Structure formats: C-alpha cells, structure tokens
mmCIF file of C-alpha atoms in Angstrom:
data_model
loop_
_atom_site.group_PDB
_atom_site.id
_atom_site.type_symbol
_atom_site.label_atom_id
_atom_site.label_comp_id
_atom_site.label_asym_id
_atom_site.label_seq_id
_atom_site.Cartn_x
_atom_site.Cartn_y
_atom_site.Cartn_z
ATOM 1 C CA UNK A 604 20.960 6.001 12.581
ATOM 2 C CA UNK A 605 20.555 2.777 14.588
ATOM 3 C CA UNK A 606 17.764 4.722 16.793
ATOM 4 C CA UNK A 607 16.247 6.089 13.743
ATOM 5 C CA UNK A 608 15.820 2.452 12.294
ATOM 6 C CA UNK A 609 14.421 1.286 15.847
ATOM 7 C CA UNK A 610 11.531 3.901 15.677
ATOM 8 C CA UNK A 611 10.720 3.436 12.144
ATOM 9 C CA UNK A 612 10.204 -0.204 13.058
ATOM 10 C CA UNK A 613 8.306 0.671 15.454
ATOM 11 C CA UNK A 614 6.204 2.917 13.912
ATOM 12 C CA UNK A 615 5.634 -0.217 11.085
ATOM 13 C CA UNK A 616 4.726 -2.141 13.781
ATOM 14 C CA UNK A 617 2.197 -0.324 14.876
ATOM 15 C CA UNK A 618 0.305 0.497 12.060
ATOM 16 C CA UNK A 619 -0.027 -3.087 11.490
ATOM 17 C CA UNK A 620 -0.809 -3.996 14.728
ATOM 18 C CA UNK A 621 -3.604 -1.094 14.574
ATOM 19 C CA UNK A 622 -4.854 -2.223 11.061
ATOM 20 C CA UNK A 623 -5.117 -5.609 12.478
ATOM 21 C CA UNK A 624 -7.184 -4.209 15.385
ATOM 22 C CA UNK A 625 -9.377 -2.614 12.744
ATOM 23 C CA UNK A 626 -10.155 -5.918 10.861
ATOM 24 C CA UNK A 627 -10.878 -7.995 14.009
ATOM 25 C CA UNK A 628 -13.789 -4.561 15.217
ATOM 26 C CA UNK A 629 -14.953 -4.609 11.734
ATOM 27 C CA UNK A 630 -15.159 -8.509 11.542
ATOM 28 C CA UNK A 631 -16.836 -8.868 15.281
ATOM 29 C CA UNK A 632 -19.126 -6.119 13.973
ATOM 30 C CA UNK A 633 -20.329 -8.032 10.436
ATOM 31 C CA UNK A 634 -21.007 -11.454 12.743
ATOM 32 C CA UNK A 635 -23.258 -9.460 15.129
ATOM 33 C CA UNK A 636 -25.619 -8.011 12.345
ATOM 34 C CA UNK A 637 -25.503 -11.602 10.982
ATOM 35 C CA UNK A 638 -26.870 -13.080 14.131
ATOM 36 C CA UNK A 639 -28.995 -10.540 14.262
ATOM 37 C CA UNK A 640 -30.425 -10.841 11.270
ATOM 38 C CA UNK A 641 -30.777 -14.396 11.486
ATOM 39 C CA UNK A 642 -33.013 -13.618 14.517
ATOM 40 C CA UNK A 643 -34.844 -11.915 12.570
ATOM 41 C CA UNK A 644 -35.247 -14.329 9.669
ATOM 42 C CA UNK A 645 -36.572 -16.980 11.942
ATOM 43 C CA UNK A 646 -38.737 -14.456 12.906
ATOM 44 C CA UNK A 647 -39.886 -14.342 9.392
ATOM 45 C CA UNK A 648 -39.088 -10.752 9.617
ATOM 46 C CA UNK A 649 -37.491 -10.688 6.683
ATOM 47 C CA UNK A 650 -37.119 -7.484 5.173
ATOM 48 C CA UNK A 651 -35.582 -6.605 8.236
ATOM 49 C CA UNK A 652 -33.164 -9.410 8.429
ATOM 50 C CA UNK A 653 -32.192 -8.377 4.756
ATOM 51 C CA UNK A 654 -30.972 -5.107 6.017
ATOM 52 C CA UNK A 655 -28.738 -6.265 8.913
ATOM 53 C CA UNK A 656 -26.967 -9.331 5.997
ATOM 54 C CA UNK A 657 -26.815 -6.063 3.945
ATOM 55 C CA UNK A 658 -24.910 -4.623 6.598
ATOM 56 C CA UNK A 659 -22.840 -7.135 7.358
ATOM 57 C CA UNK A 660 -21.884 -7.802 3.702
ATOM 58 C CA UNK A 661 -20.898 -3.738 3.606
ATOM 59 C CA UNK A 662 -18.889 -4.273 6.279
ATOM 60 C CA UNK A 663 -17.225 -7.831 5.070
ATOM 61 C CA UNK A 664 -17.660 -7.849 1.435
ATOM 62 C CA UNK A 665 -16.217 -11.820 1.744
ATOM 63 C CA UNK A 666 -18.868 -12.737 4.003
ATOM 64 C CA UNK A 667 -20.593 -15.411 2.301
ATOM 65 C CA UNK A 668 -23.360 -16.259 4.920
ATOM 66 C CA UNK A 669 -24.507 -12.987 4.230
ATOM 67 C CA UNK A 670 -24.557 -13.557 0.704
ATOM 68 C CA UNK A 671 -27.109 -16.908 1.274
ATOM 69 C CA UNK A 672 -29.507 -15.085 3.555
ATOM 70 C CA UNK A 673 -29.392 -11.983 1.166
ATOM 71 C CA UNK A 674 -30.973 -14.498 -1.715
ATOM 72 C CA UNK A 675 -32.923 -16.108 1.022
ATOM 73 C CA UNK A 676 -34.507 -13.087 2.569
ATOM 74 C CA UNK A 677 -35.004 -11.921 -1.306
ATOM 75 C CA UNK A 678 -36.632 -15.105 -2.373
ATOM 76 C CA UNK A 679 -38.835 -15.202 0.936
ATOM 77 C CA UNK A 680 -39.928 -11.510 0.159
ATOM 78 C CA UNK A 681 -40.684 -11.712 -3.450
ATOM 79 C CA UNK A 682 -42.918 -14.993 -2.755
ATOM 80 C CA UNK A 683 -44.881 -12.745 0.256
ATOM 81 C CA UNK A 684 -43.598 -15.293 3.047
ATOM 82 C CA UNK A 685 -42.824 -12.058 5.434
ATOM 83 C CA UNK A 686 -45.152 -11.654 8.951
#
C-alpha cells in the first residue's frame, strides 16, 4: 500500500513538474516572437511584426505587450505608415 502511495506521488509529481516545463517552453517561446516582432516594428515592417505579436498572443493569451503592439501595428497599417 505504502509503495503504491509513494509511486502515485510520484507520478503527481511529475506531471506537474512536466506541465510546469511546458509553461516555461511556451512562455520563452511567446517573448521571442515578441522581440522579434518588435524588431520588426522599428523596422516599420509592420504587417510583419503584427504576425509574430499574433503569435505570441496564441501562444500566451495573457500577454499584454502583445496586445499594445497588435493595436499599434493595426493603427500604423490602417494609416499606410508600413515601408
């Protein structure tokens, strides 16, 4: 019984430790298309800076500094500000 416990907890233990794993890929993964993109903004590239804040708001629905450059790159677009 005891042993059974021991490797359930472990199992728990894992998962989590694997889901955390997940968040902190997905996470590292949303800030790179964010600096990206904001490479590409100052670049005044900004239909393709849209994309990669798209991205990284698909990938981190909280991410709020993709949410500003996604009404930035849309504002800069529909005024024709784009190289």
């Amino acid at each position: 019984e005891l042993k059974n416990k021991i490797k359930e907890d472990a199992d728990k233990f894992q998962f989590n430790l694997d889901m955390l794993n997940q968040k902190t890929q997905e996470e590292n993964l949303s800030e790179k298309c964010i600096g990206f993109g904001e490479l590409l903004y100052d670049q005044e590239k900004y239909r393709e800076a849209l994309m990669q804040f798209q991205k990284a708001l698909s990938i981190d629905p909280a991410n709020e500094k993709a949410k500003v450059y996604i009404s930035r790159c849309q504002k800069a677009i529909t005024l024709g500000m784009e190289k």
